[in-house]
Short mmCIF file of C-alpha atoms in Angstrom, two decimals:
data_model
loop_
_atom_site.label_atom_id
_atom_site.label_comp_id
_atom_site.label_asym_id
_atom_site.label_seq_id
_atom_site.Cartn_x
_atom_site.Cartn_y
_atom_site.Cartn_z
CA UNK A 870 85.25 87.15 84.98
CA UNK A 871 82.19 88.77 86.68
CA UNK A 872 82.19 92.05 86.44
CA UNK A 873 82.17 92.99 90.09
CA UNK A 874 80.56 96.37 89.59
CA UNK A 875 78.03 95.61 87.47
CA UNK A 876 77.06 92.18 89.65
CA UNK A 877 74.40 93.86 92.27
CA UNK A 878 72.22 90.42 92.26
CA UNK A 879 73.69 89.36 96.03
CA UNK A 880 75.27 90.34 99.13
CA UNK A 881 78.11 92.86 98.56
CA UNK A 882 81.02 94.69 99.68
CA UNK A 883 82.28 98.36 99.50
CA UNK A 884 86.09 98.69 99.52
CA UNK A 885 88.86 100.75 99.05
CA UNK A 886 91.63 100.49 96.26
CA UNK A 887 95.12 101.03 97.63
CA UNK A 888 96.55 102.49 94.87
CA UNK A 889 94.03 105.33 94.11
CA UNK A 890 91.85 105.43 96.86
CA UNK A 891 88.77 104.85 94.35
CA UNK A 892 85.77 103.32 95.68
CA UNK A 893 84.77 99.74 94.47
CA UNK A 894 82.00 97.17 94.91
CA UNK A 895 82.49 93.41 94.86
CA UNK A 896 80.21 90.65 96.10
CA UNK A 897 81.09 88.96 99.09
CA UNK A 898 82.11 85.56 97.30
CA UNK A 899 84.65 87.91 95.51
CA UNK A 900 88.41 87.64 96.66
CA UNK A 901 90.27 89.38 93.83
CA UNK A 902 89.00 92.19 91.27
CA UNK A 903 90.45 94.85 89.31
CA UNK A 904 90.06 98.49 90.33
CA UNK A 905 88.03 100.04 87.66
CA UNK A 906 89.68 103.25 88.33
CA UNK A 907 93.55 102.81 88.18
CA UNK A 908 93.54 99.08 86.73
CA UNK A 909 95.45 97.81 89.67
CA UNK A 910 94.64 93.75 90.43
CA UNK A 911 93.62 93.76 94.07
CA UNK A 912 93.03 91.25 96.87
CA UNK A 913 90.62 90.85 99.88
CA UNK A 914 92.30 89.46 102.85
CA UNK A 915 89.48 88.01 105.50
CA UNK A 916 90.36 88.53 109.22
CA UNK A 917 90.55 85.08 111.13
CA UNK A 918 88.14 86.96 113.67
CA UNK A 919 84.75 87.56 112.25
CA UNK A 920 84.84 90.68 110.78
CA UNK A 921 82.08 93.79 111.20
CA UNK A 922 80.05 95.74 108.75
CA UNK A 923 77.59 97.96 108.29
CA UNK A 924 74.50 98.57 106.19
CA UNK A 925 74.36 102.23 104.84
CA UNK A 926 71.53 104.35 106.05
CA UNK A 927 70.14 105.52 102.46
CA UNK A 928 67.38 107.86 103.81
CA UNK A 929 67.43 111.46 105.90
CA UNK A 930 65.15 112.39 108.37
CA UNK A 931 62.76 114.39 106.40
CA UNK A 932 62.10 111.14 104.75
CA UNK A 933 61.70 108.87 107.20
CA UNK A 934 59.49 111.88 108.51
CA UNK A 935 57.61 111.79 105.17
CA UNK A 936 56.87 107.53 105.72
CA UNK A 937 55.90 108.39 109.68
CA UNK A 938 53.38 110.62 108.01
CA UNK A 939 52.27 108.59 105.79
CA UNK A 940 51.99 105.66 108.91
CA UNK A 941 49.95 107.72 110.49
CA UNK A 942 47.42 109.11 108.29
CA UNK A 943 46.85 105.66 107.01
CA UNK A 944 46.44 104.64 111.38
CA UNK A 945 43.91 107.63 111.66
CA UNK A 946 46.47 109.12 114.02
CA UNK A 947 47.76 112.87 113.93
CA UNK A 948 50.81 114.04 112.00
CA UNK A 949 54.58 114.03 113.85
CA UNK A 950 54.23 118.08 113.91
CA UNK A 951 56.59 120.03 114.67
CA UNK A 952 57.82 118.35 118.12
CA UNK A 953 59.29 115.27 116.37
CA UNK A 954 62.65 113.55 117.94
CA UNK A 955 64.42 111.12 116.96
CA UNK A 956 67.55 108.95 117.38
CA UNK A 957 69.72 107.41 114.57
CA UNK A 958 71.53 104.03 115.63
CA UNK A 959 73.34 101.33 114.43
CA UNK A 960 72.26 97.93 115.89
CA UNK A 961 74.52 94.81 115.43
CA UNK A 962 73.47 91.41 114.46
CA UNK A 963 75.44 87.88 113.58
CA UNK A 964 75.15 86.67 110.54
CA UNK A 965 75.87 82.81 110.38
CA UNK A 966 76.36 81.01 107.71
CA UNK A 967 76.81 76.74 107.63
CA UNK A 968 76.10 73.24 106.08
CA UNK A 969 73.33 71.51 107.51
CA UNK A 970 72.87 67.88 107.14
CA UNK A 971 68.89 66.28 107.57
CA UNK A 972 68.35 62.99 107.85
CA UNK A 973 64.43 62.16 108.22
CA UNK A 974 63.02 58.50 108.56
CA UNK A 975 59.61 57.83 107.14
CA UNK A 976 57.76 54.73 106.11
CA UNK A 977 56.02 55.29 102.62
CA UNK A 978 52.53 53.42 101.63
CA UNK A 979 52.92 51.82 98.20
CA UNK A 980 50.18 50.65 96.27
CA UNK A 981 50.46 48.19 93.28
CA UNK A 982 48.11 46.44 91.09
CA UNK A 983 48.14 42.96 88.47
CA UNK A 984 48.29 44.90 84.99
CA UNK A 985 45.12 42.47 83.60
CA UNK A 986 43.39 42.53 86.79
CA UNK A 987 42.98 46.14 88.16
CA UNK A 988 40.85 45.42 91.22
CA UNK A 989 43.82 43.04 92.56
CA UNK A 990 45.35 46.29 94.56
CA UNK A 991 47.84 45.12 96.83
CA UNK A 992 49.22 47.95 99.82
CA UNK A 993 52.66 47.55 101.31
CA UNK A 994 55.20 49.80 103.56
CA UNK A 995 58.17 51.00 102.47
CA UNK A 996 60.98 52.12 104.60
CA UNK A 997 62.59 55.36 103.37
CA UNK A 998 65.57 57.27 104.89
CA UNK A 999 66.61 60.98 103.08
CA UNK A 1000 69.80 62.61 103.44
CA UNK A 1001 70.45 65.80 102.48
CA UNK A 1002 72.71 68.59 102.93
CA UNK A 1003 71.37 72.14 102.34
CA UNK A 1004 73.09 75.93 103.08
CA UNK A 1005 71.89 77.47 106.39
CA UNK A 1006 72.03 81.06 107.07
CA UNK A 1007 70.32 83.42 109.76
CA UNK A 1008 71.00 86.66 111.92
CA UNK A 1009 69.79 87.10 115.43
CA UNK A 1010 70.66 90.05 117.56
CA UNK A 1011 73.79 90.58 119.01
CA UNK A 1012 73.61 93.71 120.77
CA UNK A 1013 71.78 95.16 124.39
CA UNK A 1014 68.41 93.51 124.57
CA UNK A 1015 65.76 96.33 123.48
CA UNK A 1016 62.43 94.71 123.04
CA UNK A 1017 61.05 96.66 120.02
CA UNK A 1018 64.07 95.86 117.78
CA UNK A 1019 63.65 93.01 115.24
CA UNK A 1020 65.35 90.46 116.35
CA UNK A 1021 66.70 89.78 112.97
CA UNK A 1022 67.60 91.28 109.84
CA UNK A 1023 66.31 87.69 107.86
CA UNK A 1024 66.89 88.07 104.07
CA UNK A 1025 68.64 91.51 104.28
CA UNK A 1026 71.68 89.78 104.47
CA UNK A 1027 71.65 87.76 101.82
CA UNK A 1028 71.17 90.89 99.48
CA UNK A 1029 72.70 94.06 100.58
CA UNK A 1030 75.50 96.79 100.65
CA UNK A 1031 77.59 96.59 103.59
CA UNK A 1032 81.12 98.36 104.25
CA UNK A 1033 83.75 97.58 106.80
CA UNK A 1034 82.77 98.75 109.92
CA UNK A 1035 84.27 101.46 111.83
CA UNK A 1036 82.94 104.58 114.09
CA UNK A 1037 84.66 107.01 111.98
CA UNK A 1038 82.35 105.77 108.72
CA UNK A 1039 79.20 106.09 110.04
CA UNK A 1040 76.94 109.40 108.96
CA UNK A 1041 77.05 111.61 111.14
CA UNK A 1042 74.14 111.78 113.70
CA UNK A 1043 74.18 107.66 114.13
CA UNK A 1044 76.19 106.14 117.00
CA UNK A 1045 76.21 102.08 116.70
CA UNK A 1046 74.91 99.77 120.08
CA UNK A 1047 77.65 98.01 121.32
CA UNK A 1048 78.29 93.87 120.87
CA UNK A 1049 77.23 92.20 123.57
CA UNK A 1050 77.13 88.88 122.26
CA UNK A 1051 80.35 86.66 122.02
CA UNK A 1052 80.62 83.95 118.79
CA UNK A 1053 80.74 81.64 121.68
CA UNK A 1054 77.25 82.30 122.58
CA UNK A 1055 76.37 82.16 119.34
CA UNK A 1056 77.34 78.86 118.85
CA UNK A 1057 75.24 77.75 121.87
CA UNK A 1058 72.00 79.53 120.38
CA UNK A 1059 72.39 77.70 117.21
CA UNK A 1060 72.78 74.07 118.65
CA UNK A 1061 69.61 74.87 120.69
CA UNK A 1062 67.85 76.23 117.57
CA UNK A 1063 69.31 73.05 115.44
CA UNK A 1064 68.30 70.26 117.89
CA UNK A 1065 64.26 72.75 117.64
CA UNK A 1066 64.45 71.37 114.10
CA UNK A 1067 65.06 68.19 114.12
CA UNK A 1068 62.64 67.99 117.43
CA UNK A 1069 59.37 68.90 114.43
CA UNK A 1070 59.62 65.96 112.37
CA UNK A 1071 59.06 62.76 114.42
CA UNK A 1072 60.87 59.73 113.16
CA UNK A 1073 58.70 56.58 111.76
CA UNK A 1074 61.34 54.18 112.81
CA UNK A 1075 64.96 54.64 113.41
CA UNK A 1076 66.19 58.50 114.62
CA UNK A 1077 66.12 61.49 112.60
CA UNK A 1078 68.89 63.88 112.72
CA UNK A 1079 70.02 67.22 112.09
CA UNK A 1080 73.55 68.24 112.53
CA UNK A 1081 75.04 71.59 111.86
CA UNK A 1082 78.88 71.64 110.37
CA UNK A 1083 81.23 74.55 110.30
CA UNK A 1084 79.51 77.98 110.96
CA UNK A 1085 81.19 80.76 110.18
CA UNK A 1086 80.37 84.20 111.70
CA UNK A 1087 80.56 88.40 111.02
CA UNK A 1088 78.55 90.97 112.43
CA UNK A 1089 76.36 93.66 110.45
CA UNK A 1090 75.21 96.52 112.25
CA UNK A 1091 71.80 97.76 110.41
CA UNK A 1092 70.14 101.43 111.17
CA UNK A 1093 67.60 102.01 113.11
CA UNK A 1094 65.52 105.49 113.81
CA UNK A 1095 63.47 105.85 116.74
CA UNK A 1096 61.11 108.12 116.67
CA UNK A 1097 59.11 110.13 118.73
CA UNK A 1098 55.51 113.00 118.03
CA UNK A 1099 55.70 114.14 121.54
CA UNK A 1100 52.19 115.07 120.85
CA UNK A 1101 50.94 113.68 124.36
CA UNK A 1102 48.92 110.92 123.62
CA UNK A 1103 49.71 107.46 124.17
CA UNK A 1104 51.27 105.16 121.46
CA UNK A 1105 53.78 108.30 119.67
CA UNK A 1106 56.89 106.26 119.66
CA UNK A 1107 57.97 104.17 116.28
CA UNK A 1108 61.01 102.71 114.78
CA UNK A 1109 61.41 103.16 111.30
CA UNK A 1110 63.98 101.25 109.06
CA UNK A 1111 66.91 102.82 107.99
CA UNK A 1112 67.30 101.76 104.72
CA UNK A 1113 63.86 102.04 103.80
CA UNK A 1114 62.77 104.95 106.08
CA UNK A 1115 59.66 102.81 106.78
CA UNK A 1116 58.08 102.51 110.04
CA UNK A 1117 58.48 99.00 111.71
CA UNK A 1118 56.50 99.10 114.00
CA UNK A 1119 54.95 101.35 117.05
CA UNK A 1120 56.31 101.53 120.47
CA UNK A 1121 54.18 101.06 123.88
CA UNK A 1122 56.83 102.26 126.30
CA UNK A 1123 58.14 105.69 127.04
CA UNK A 1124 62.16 105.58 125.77
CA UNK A 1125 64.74 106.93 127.75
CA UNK A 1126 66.76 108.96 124.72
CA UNK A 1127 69.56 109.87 127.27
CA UNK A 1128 69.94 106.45 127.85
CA UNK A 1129 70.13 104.82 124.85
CA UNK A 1130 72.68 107.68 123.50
CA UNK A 1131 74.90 106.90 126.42
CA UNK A 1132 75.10 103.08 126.40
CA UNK A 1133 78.90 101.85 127.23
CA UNK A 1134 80.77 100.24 124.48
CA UNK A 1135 80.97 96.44 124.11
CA UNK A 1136 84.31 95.70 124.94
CA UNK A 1137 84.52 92.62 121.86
CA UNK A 1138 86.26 92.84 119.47
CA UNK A 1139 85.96 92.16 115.76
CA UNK A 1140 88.38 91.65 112.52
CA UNK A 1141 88.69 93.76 109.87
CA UNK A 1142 88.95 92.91 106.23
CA UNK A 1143 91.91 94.93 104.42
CA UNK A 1144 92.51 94.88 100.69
CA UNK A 1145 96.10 94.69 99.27
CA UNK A 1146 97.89 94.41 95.93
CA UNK A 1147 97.44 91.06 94.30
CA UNK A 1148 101.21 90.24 93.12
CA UNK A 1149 103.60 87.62 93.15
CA UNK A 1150 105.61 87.38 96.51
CA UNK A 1151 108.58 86.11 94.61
CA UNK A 1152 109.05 88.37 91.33
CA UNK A 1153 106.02 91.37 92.09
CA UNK A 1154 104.48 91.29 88.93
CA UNK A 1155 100.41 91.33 88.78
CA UNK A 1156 98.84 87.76 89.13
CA UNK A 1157 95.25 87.76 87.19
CA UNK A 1158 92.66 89.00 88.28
CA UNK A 1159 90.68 85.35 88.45
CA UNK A 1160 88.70 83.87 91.61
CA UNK A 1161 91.20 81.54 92.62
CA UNK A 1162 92.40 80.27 95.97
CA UNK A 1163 96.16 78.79 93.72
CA UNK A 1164 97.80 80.38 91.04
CA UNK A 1165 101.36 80.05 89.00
CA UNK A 1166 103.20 82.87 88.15
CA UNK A 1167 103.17 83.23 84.47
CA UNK A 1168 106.71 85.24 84.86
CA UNK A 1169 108.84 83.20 87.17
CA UNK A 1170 106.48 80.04 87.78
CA UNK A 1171 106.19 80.63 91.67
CA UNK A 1172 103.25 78.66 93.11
CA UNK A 1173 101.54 81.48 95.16
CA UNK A 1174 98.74 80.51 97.80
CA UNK A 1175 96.62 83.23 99.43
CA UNK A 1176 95.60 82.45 103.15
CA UNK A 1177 96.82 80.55 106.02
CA UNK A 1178 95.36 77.45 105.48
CA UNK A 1179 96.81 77.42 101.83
CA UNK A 1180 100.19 77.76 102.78
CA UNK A 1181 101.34 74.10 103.77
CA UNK A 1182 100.51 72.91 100.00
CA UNK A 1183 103.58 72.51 98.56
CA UNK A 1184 102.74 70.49 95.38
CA UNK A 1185 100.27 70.51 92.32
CA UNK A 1186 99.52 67.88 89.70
CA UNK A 1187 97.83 67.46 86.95
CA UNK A 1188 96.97 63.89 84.66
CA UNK A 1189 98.20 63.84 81.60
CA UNK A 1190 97.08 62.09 78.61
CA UNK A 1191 94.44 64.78 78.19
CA UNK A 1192 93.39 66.13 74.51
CA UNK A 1193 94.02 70.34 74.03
CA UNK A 1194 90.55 70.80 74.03
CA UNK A 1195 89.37 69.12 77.28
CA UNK A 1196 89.03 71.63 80.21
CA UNK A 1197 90.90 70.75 83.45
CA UNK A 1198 89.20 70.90 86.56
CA UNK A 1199 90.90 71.00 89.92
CA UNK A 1200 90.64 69.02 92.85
CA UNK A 1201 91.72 69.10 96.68
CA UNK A 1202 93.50 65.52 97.32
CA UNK A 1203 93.34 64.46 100.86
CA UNK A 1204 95.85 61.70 101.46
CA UNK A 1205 94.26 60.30 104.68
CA UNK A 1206 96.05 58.22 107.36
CA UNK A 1207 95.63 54.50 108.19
CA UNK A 1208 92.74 54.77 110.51
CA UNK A 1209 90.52 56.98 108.47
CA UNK A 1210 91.47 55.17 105.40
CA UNK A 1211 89.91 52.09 106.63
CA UNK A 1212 86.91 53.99 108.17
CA UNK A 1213 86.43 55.29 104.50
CA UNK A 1214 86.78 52.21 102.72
CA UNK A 1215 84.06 50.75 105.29
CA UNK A 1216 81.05 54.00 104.55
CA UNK A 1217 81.59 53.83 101.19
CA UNK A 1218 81.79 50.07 100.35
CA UNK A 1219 84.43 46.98 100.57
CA UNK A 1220 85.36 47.53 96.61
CA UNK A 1221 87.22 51.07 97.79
CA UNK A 1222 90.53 50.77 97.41
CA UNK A 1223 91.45 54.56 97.53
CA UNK A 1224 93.42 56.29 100.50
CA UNK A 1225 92.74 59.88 99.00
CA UNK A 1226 89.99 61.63 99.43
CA UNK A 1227 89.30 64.10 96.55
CA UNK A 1228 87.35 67.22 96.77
CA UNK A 1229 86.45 69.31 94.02
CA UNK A 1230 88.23 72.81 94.43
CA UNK A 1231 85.43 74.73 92.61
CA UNK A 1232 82.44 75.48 93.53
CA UNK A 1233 79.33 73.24 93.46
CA UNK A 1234 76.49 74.91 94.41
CA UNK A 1235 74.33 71.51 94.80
CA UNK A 1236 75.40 69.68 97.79
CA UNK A 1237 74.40 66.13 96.48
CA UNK A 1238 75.99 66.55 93.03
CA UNK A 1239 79.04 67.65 95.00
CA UNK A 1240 78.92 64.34 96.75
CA UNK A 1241 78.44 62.26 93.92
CA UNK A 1242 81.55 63.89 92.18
CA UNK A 1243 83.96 63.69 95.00
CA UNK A 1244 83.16 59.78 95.54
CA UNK A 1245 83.50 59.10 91.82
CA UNK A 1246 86.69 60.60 91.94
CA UNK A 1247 88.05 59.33 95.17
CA UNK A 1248 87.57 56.00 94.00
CA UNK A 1249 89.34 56.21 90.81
CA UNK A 1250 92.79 57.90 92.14
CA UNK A 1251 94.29 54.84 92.64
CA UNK A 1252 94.06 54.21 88.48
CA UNK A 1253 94.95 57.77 87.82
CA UNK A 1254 98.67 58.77 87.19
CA UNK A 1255 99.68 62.53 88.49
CA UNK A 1256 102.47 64.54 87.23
CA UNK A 1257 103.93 67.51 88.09
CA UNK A 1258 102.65 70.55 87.13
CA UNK A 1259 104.34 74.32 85.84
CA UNK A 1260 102.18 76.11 84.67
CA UNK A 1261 98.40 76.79 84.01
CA UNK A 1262 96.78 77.10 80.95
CA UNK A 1263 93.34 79.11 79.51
CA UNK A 1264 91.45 75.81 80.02
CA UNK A 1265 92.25 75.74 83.63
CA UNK A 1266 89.43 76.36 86.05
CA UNK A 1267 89.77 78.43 89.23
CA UNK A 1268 90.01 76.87 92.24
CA UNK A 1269 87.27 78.35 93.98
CA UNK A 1270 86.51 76.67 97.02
CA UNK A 1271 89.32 77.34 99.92
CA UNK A 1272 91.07 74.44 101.15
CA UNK A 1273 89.08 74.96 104.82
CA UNK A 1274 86.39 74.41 102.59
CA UNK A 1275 87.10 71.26 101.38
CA UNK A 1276 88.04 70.19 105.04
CA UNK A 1277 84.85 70.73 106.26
CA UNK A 1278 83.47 69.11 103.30
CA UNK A 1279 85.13 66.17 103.79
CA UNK A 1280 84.48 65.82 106.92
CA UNK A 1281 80.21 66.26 105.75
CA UNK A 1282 80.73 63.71 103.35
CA UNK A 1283 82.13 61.12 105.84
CA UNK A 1284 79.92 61.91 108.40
CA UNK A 1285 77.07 61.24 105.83
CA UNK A 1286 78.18 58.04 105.11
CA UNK A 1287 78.45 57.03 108.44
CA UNK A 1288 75.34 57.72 109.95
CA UNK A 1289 73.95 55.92 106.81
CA UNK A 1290 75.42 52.92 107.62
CA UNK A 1291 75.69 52.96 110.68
CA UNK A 1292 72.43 52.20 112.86
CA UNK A 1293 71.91 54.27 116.02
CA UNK A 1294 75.26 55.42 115.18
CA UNK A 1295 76.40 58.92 117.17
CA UNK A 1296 77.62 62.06 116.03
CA UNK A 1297 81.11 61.59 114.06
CA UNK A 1298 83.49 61.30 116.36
CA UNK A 1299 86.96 63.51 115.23
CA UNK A 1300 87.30 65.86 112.09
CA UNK A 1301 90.35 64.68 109.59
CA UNK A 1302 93.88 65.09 109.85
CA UNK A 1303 95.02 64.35 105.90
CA UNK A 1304 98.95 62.75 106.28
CA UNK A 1305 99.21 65.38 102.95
CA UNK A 1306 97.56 67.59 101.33
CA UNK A 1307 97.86 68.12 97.35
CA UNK A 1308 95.98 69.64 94.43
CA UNK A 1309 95.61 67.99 91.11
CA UNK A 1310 93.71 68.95 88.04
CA UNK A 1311 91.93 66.28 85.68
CA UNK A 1312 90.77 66.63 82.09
CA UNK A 1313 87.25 66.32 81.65
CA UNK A 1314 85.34 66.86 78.29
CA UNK A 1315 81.87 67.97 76.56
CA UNK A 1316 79.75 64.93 75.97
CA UNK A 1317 75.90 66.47 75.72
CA UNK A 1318 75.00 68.19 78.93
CA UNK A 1319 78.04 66.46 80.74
CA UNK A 1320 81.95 66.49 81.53
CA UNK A 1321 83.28 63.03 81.60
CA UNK A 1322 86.92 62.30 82.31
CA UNK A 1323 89.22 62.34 79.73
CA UNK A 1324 91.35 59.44 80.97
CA UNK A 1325 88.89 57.10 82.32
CA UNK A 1326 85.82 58.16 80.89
CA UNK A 1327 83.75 56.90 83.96
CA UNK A 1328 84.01 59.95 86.34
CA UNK A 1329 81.07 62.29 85.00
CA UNK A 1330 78.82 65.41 86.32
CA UNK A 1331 76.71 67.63 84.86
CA UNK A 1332 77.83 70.57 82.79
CA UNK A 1333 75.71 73.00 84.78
CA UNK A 1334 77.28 72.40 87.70
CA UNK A 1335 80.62 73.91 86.35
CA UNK A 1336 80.10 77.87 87.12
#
């Protein structure tokens, strides 16, 4: 396992253990770590509400001071002296994160030539549709409009500290701007900013498209100082950063400090993550500390499922006649009614025979090859024979993608399909309802820089993808 301590190469979170109150550090893809302090096995429970946090400020004033300085002997302008004010807020933003799927239309020159007779060049057209699904992730304000604010935080996000959000954290001397801006607004802003893309590109035939699927939400609030020389003279207000203590940028306007110390609180509110002993609900005894969304109690073989959406999954498989040495991957099966059965079979050809849709549980972090895998394996489930399964050995992988997840996966992956076969086709009409849900590992082994399937030895993807 990751180290979560050590791992300070993404976005991450600062919690508290339960048992000893010791601070800890885990990225935000992290669900379940080990307190370094009293060796307790812990678990992050997300709030069904987008949940707030907040980026530590990491500088004082006589720093920030120190870059204004700096600012302005490099602008010709005179130091902040001794008259310098300045306000410390915290301003919130969304951070969104989502699948988006392109689909862009061209028509591609080709040129080809007789191999004994190189000045025979012959031109044609080619008509070339790509589909692709790529990650999509942005921040836009979300508090009172104030012009000199960035209006984003952009790759911030992606990359730094944050802690659960609450008055009583912040350092003192900062007050926070309230929310003013509701997911639901959100969510308006990013079809506008969605149906802006796919407006740049103009089609060569047929309609490009760009959809959006699933965005999920949670607010950072990010500090701010605003500063001000009161020497007089035009042009002494700045922001600096926070974080950095580096000055954004320099204010035109006079600012009304009273004002912006006395703004009323949004009245929105927010989850909050909360972190809890990771134990079997059936016998108590520690479950490992591995990032995984299903595990079997090694003491009394309870099937344990963290999260509501894990909770109706009452069964997982495994197929056998595997060697000792293959590694078992798992999968989300999605046993899918009549109606979208046949609407399957149709997208991805008339030789589909399968009514189960199959997901991998872990984590793929190229879309396509994600694709590939699920259809490969879809189609074989009707030749593959499941058995029950009690209990999990070392070669089992996590399951690291949530069921939700693979919901809204599926729902990509038929949605692909059928705007691919489908000319002038609409959006997807209708998300899935799976008749049942199950969870099945396969055996896959080494061959070269691949897993193929034990059983079948068809079903194959490369070993890289296999975090």
């Amino acid at each position: 396992m990751k180290d979560p301590i050590s791992s300070k190469d993404g976005f991450y979170i600062g919690v508290t253990c339960p048992g000893c109150g010791g601070g800890l550090e885990i990225q935000s893809d992290f669900f379940v770590l080990n307190c370094c302090h009293c060796g307790s096995n812990l678990r992050i429970n997300m709030p069904e509400t987008p949940p707030a946090y907040f980026i530590r400020s990491e500088k004082p004033l006589r720093e920030v001071r120190f870059h204004l300085d700096r600012y302005l002997k490099q602008h010709a302008g005179p130091l902040s002296g001794a008259g310098l004010t300045a306000i410390a807020v915290y301003y919130p933003y969304w951070k969104i994160d989502a699948v988006v799927l392109k689909v862009r239309n061209e028509t591609i020159e080709r040129v080809t030539s007789d191999e004994y007779d190189y000045e025979n060049i012959k031109t044609y057209e080619q008509k070339m549709t790509d589909i692709r699904l790529t990650p999509y992730s942005v921040t836009q304000a979300a508090g009172p409009s104030i012009d000199y604010i960035p209006p984003s935080i952009g790759i911030r996000s992606q990359y730094s500290k944050i802690l659960p959000y609450s008055v009583e954290k912040l350092e003192e001397g900062f007050s926070s701007l309230p929310l003013l801006k509701s997911w639901h607004m959100v969510k308006n802003d990013l079809d506008r900013s969605i149906a802006a893309i796919a407006s740049v590109a103009q089609p060569q035939f047929g309609k490009n498209r760009t959809e959006l699927f699933h965005p999920s939400g949670s607010i950072i609030y990010f500090p701010y100082y605003i500063l001000d020389t009161n020497s007089g003279r035009e042009g002494g207000r700045f922001i600096s950063d926070g974080v950095t203590g580096k000055v954004i940028s320099q204010i035109d306007k006079e600012i009304d400090h009273d004002q912006l110390r006395n703004l009323p609180p949004g009245n929105m509110e927010f989850g909050r993550l909360s972190v809890e002993f990771h134990r079997c609900l059936n016998c108590g005894v520690d479950l490992p500390d591995r990032q995984s969304h299903i595990y079997i109690c090694d003491n009394c073989g309870q099937l344990i499922t963290p999260g509501k959406r894990q909770q109706g999954l009452k069964k997982i498989c495994y197929i056998g006649s595997g060697e000792a040495q293959d590694r078992m991957f798992p999968f989300w099966a999605l046993k899918l009614n009549k109606s979208d059965a046949q609407r399957m079979r149709k997208f991805f050809g008339g030789i589909y025979a399968s009514d189960t849709l199959a997901i991998p549980a872990f984590k793929i972090p190229n879309f396509e090859a994600m694709f590939r895998l699920a259809k490969r394996i879809s189609s074989a489930m009707p030749k593959l024979e499941l058995m029950q399964l009690e209990r999990q050995g070392k070669n089992f992988a996590d399951v690291t993608l949530s069921l939700e997840n693979a919901l809204a996966m599926a729902e990509v992956i038929l949605y692909r399909e059928y705007i691919k076969r489908a000319e002038g086709a609409g959006k997807f009409d209708g998300s899935l309802k799976p008749d049942e849900i199950s969870l099945f590992y396969a055996p896959f082994r080494k061959e070269h820089y691949f897993f193929v399937d034990t059983v079948l030895g068809a079903v194959t993807f490369e070993k890289s993808l296999a975090l």
